Every structure is written in C-alpha cells, then in structure tokens.
XYZ file of C-alpha atoms in Angstrom:
397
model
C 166.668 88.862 51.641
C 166.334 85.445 53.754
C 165.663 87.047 56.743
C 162.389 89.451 55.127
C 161.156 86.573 53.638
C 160.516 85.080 56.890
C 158.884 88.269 58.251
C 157.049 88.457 54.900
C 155.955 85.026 55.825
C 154.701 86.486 59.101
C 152.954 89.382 57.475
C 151.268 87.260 54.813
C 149.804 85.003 58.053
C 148.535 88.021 59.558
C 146.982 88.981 56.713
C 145.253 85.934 55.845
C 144.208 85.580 59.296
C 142.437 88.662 59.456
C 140.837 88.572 56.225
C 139.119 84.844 56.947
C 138.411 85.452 60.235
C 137.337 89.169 60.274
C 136.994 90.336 56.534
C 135.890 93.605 55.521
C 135.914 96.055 58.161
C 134.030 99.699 58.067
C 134.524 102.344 59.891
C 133.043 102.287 63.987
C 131.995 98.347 63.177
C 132.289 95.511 65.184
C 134.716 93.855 62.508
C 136.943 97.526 62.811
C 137.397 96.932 66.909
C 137.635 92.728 66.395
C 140.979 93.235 64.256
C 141.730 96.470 66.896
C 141.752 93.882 69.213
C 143.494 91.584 67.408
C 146.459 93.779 67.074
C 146.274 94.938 70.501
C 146.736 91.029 71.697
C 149.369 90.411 69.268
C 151.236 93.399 70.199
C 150.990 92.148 73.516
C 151.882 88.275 72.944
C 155.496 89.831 71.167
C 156.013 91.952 74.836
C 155.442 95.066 73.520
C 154.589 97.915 75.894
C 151.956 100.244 76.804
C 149.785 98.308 74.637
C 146.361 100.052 74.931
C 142.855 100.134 72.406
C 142.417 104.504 72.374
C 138.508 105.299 72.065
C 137.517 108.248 69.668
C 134.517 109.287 67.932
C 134.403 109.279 64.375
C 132.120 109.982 60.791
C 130.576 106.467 59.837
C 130.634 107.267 56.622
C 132.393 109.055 54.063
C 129.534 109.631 52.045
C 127.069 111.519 54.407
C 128.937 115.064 53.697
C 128.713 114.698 50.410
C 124.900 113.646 50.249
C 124.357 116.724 52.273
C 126.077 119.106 50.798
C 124.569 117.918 46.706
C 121.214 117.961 48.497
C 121.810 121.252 50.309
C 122.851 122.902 46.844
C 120.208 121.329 44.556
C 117.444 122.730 46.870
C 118.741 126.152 45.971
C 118.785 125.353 42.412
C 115.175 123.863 41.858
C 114.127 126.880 43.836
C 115.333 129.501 41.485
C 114.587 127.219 38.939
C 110.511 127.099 40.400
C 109.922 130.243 41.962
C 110.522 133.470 40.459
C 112.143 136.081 43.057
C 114.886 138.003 43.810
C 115.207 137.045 46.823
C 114.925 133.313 45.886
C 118.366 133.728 44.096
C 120.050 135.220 47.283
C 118.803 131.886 49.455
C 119.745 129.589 46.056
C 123.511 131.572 46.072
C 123.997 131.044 50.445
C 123.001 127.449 49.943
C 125.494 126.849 46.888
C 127.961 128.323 48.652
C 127.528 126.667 51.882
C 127.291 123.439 50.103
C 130.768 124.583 48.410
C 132.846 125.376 52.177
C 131.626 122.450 53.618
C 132.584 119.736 50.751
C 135.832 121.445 50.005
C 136.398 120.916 53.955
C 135.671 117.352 54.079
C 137.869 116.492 50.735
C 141.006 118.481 52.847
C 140.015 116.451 55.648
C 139.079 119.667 58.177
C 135.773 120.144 60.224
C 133.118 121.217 58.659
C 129.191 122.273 59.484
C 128.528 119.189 57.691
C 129.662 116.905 60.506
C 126.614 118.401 62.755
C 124.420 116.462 60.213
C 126.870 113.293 59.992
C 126.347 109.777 62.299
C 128.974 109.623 64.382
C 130.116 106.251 66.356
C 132.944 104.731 68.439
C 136.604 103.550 67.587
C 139.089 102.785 68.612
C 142.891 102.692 67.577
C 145.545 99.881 68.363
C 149.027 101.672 69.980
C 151.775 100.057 71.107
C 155.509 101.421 71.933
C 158.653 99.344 71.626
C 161.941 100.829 73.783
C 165.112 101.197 72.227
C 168.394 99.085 74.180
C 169.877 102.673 74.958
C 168.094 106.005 75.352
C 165.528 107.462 73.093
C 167.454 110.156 70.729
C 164.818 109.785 68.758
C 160.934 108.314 67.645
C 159.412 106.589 64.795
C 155.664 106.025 64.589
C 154.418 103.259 62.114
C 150.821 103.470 60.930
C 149.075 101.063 59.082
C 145.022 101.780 59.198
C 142.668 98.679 60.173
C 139.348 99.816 58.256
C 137.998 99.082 54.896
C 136.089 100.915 52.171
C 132.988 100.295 50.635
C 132.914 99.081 46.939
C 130.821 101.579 45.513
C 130.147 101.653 41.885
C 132.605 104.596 40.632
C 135.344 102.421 41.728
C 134.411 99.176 39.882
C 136.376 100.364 36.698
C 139.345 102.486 35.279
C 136.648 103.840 33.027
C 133.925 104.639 36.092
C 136.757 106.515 38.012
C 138.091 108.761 35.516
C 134.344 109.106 34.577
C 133.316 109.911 38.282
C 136.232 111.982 38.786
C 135.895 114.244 36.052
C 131.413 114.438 36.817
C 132.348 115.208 40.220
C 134.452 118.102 39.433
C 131.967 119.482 37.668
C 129.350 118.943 39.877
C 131.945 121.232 42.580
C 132.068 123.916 40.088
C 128.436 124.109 39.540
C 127.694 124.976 43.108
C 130.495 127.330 42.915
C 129.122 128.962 39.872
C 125.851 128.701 40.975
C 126.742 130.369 44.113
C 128.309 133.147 41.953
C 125.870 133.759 39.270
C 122.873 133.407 41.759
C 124.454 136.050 43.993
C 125.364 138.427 41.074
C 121.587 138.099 39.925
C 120.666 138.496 43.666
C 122.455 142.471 44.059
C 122.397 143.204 40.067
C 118.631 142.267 39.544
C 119.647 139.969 36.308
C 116.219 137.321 36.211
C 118.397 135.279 33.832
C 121.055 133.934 36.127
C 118.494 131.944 37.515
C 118.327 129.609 34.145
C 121.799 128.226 35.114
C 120.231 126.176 37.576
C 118.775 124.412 34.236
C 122.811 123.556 33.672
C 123.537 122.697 37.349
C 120.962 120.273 38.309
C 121.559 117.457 36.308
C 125.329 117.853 37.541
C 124.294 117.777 41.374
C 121.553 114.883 41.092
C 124.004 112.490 39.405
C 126.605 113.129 41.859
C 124.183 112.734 44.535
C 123.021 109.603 43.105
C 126.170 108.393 42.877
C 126.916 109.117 46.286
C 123.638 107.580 47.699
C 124.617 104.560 45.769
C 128.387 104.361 47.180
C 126.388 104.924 51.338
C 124.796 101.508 50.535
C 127.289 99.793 48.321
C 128.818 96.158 49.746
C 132.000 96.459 51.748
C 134.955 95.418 50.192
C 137.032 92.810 51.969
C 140.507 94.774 51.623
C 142.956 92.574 51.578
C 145.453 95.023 49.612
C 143.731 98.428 51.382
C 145.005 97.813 53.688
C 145.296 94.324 55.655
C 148.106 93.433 54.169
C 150.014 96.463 55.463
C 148.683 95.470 58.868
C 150.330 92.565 58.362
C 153.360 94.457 57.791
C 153.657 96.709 60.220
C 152.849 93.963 63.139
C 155.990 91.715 61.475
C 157.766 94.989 61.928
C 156.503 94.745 65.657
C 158.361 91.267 65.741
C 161.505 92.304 63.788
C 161.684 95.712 66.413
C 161.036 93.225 69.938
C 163.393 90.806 68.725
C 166.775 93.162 67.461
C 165.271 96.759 69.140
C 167.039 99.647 67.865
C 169.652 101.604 69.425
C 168.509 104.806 70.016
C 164.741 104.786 68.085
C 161.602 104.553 70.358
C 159.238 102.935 67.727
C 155.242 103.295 68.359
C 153.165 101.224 66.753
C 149.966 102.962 65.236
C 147.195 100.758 64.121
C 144.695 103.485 63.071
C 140.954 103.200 62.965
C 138.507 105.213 60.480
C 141.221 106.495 57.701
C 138.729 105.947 55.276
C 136.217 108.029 56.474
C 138.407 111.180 56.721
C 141.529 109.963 58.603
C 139.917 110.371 61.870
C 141.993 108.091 63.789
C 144.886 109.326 63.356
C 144.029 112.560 64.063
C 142.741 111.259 67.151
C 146.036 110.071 67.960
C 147.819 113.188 66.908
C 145.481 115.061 68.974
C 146.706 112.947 72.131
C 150.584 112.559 71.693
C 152.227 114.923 68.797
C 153.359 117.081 72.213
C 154.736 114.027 73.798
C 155.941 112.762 70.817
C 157.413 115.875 69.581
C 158.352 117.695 66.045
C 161.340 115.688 65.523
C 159.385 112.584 65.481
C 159.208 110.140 61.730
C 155.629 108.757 60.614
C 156.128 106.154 58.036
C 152.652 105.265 56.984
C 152.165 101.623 55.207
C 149.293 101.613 52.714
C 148.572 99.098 49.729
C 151.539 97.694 50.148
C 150.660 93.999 49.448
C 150.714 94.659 45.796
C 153.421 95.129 43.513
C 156.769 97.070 43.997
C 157.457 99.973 46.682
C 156.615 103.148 45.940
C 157.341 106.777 47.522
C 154.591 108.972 48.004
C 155.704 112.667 46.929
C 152.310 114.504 47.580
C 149.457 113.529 49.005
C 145.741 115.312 49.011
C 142.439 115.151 47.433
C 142.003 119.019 46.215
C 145.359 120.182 47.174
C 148.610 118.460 46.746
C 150.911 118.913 49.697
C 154.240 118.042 49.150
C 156.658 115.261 51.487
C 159.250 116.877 53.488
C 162.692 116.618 51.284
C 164.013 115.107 54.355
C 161.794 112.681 54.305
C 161.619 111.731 50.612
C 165.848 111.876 51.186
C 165.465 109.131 54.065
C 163.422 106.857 51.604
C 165.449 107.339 49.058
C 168.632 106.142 50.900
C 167.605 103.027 52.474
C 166.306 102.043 49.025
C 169.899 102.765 48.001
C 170.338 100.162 50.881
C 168.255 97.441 48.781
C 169.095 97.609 45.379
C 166.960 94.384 44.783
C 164.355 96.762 45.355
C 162.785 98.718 42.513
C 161.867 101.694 44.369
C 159.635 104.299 42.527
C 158.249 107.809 43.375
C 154.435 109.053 43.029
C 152.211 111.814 43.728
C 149.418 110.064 46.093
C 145.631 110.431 43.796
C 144.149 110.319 47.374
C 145.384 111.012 50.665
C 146.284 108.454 53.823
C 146.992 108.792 57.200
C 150.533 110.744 56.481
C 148.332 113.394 55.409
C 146.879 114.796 58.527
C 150.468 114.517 60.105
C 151.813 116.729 56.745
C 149.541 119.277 57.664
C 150.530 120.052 61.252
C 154.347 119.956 59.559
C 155.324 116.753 60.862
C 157.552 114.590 58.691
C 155.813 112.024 57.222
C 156.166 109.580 54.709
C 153.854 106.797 52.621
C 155.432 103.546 51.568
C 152.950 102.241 49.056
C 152.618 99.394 46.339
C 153.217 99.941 42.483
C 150.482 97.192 41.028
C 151.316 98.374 37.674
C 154.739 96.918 38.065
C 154.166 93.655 38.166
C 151.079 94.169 35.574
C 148.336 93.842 37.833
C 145.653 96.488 37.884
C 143.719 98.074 40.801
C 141.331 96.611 42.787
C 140.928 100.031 45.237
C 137.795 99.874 47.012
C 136.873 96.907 44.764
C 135.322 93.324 46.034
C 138.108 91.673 43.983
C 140.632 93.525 46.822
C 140.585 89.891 48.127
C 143.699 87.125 48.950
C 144.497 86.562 45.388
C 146.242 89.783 45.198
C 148.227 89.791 48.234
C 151.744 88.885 47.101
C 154.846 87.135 48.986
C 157.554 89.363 47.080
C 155.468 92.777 47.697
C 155.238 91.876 51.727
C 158.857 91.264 51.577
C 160.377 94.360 49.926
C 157.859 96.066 51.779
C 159.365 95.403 55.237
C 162.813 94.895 54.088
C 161.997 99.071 53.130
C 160.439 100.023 56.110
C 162.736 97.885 58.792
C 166.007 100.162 56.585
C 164.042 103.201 56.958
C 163.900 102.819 61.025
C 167.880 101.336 60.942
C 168.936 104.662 58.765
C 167.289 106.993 61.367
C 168.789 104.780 64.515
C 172.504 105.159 62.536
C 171.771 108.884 62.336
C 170.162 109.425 66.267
C-alpha cells in the first residue's frame, strides 16, 4: 500500500501536530475550537469548499446528569430512610423515578429534564464539502470528532471498568426499585418498604462519588480518542481534492462535543440530513490509530442498535478489496457519533481500531492515550479502508 503509507504519513503529522500544539481538548474549550480551527484552515489550504466553523450549544460535561440525577434519588432515599410518613414514600418513589427517566435519557443520548440543570457552552463543528468531477449521484459524510475525555478514575484500569460498570448498574436498578417499592408502600400502606433505602444508599453515594470524581478528573490528551482519526479523515480530505470521485459528493464532518452526548453531530444532523438526504453514507472514524480495523455491528450504551446490513455489506467488501487488511467485526461497548445518525435510520457505519490485535491494551479516556500509541500501520489500513469504502459507493452511484 505505497500510496496509504504516504497519506498515513500525512495523518500521523496531523496528529502529532495537534497533540503538541493543542493537546487535550474538552468539550466547549478553547483547545476544542483551536483544533476546529485548525481543520477549518487545513480544509481550506487543500481547496476544499464551503469550508465553514457551525456554532451550537452543547452539555460541558458528561457528568452533570448523572450527579443530578444520584443526588436527586438519594434525597428521596435518606428521606424515607429519616422521616417516617406515608407520604414521604410517595415524594422518595417520584424522585427515584425521575432520577431513573432522566439518566436512562442521557445514556440513549435524548433530551432530558436534566439538561435544564446542566452548563451549557459554545462549539463549534469543522464542515467542509469536496465536489465530485461529474454530478452528485450520491453523498458520503466522514466524521471524525475533535474533543477529548476526561481521565476519570473508573477508566484507569480493566479491573476499575468492569468494577464501575457492574456498581453502576446497580446503582440504576436501585432507583428503579426504589421507585417501585417506595410507590407500592406509598398506595398499599407497607412502613417496611421504606428500609430498602438502607440497601440503596450506599449504591447511589458511591456512584455519585464516582461521578463527582470523574467532573474534576485531568483531561486526557487523546491521541488514540480520537486525534489520530482526525488525522485520518483530513488525509482523506487530501486523497478526495487530489483524485475526487466520480459521482460521490464527500462532506467532511469534524464534530465537536461527542463526548459529552454526541451533541455535535446532532447539531449537524439537525441542519443538513434534509439537504443531505436518506440515501446519504456516514462513515464515522474513531480510535483508529491503534491496532487493526474493526467494524462496528451495534452501537449504544443501554440499548444496542444494530448497523444497517447494507452498511456492514459495504465494509465488508472493500475489506475484501484489501486483503492485507485484517478486518474484524464488534459490537461498539459505547456509542460514537454513528449513533445519533442510526437512530434517525440513516446508514451509518464506525471504522474503529482493534488494540488487542497487535497486543496492546486500552488506554480509553486514560492519560497514557498519548503519542506512543499512535501507530504508522493502524493510520495506514485505516485510510486505505475508508478511501475503498468511498471508491465502492462511487463504482456503485
């Protein structure tokens, strides 16, 4: 693959650019719009057009809904737990179960009465749109987000992750049994319901902890999630300017606050999914600087919804293309900006990295996400995957 390694070359220069002269990059910072701006004036030095920085308005955090929605929910349970009274248990059970709608909102990445609580700031996403020689049959939108993550502590280790997964599970389920039992002891007079608070709290103050902790934790300088797919996609940019497709109108989505809920691309989907239309391809690049390709089959944090066939098909073929390639399938543990586009029933698709492939473990959300990590090889196949995926749909338009 001579000619992706020198577009890998480019995408590993982006990526090292951006991560010494920027670094870690939160959601609505100053270090989110520097690398917006970046892109924007990189887009624009390769001639692309209609290069423009969209403003939105997104969370700052990802951590606020949950902080208010454990706090909301352990009021109600140290009241019942405190005060003796019916009607104590009918306020405990509303609370619970408000807390419950809310956070299972914010995990499926939908509104939520939680937001009217949250910080909200400005972004900003990168777009740029590349013409085809001859007319547009049809349009492929790359996305590669620009923000980072915190590094809170229930990332650090394998061991803390499974641990914090399986805590905050059943720190969900105690504000949904709470909200059950405190209701049923609410309309059936039973006192005794109000003794599984006893069981609940400690579940809802260690997850609010934890949560407290990750709001304040350092930011990690996310060179794998997910600079190095910037990189990616804006060597794609140069691959598309220099040999432009046929038939394929390619935007180029550089999406602000993913990590806080995907807001920026539902921003953008908000603004052009009627000019774009239902025919239109996302192909979302995410951890990609790691290890070999991977196909995302499903992507969510409560529920798993499933990749188009037709889209999992397209992958699957132009890594038929690249047989150098070992490409791999996965359901997604967590969700990226294909998600928001899956459900409004576009056809999207994640390319991401398999680290355990080339035995290197994770460093999601992690301060060791640094330069180290990034990998030649993984840039390469990376765009070599992506650049076959837009060249299958132009042979098809």
């Amino acid at each position: 693959m001579p000619e992706s390694t020198h577009y890998g070359q480019i995408a590993l220069d982006h990526t090292r650019w951006i991560m010494e002269e920027i670094g870690g990059r939160l959601s609505c910072s100053p270090e989110e719009r520097r690398a917006a701006e970046y892109v924007a004036g990189q887009l624009k030095r390769m001639r692309v057009s209609q290069v423009v920085l969209e403003p939105f308005q997104a969370a700052k955090s990802t951590y606020w809904p949950p902080i208010l929605a454990f706090s909301v929910a352990l009021v109600g349970v140290l009241a019942v737990i405190l005060i003796d009274s019916r009607w104590v248990l009918l306020l405990a059970a509303l609370l619970n179960m408000m807390a419950v709608w809310g956070f299972w909102n914010e995990l499926d990445l939908n509104p939520s009465w939680l937001r009217r609580f949250t910080p909200f700031g400005d972004s900003q996403n990168a777009i740029g749109v590349i013409l085809p020689v001859q007319e547009v049959r049809r349009r492929v939108v790359i996305c590669a987000h620009l923000d980072t993550h915190r590094a809170p502590l229930y990332t650090s280790t394998v061991t803390w992750q499974k641990l914090f997964n399986l805590l905050l599970l059943l720190a969900f389920m105690s504000m949904v049994l709470g909200g059950v039992a405190f209701f049923l002891g609410f309309l059936l007079n039973l006192d005794w319901t109000r003794w599984i608070g006893l069981a609940a709290a400690p579940m809802l103050i260690f997850a609010l902890l934890i949560s407290i902790q990750a709001h304040g934790a350092a930011v990690s300088p996310g060179a794998n999630d997910n600079t190095a797919s910037v990189g990616v996609a804006l060597a794609l940019a140069d691959w598309l300017t220099a040999e432009p497709p046929a038939h394929v109108e390619t935007w180029l989505v550089f999406s602000a606050c993913e990590e806080v809920g995907a807001y920026g691309m539902s921003a953008f989907l908000d603004a052009h999914a009627a000019e774009l239309g239902p025919e239109t391809i996302f192909l979302v690049l995410e951890q990609i600087g790691t290890g070999n390709p991977q196909l995302v089959t499903a992507e969510g944090l409560i529920i798993k919804r499933p990749v188009q066939n037709g889209m999992l098909s397209l992958g699957r073929q132009a890594g038929a293309v690249l047989p150098e390639i070992k490409l791999t399938e996965i359901v997604g543990e967590a969700y990226s900006d294909a998600l928001t586009a899956i459900k409004r029933g576009l056809a999207a698709l994640t390319i991401t990295g398999d680290q355990a492939a080339i035995g290197e473990t994770s460093h999601w959300h992690q301060m060791s996400d640094t330069m180290e990590h990034i990998y030649l090889e993984s840039l390469q196949q990376a765009f070599a995957l992506a650049r076959e995926v837009v060249r299958q749909v132009d042979s098809t338009a």
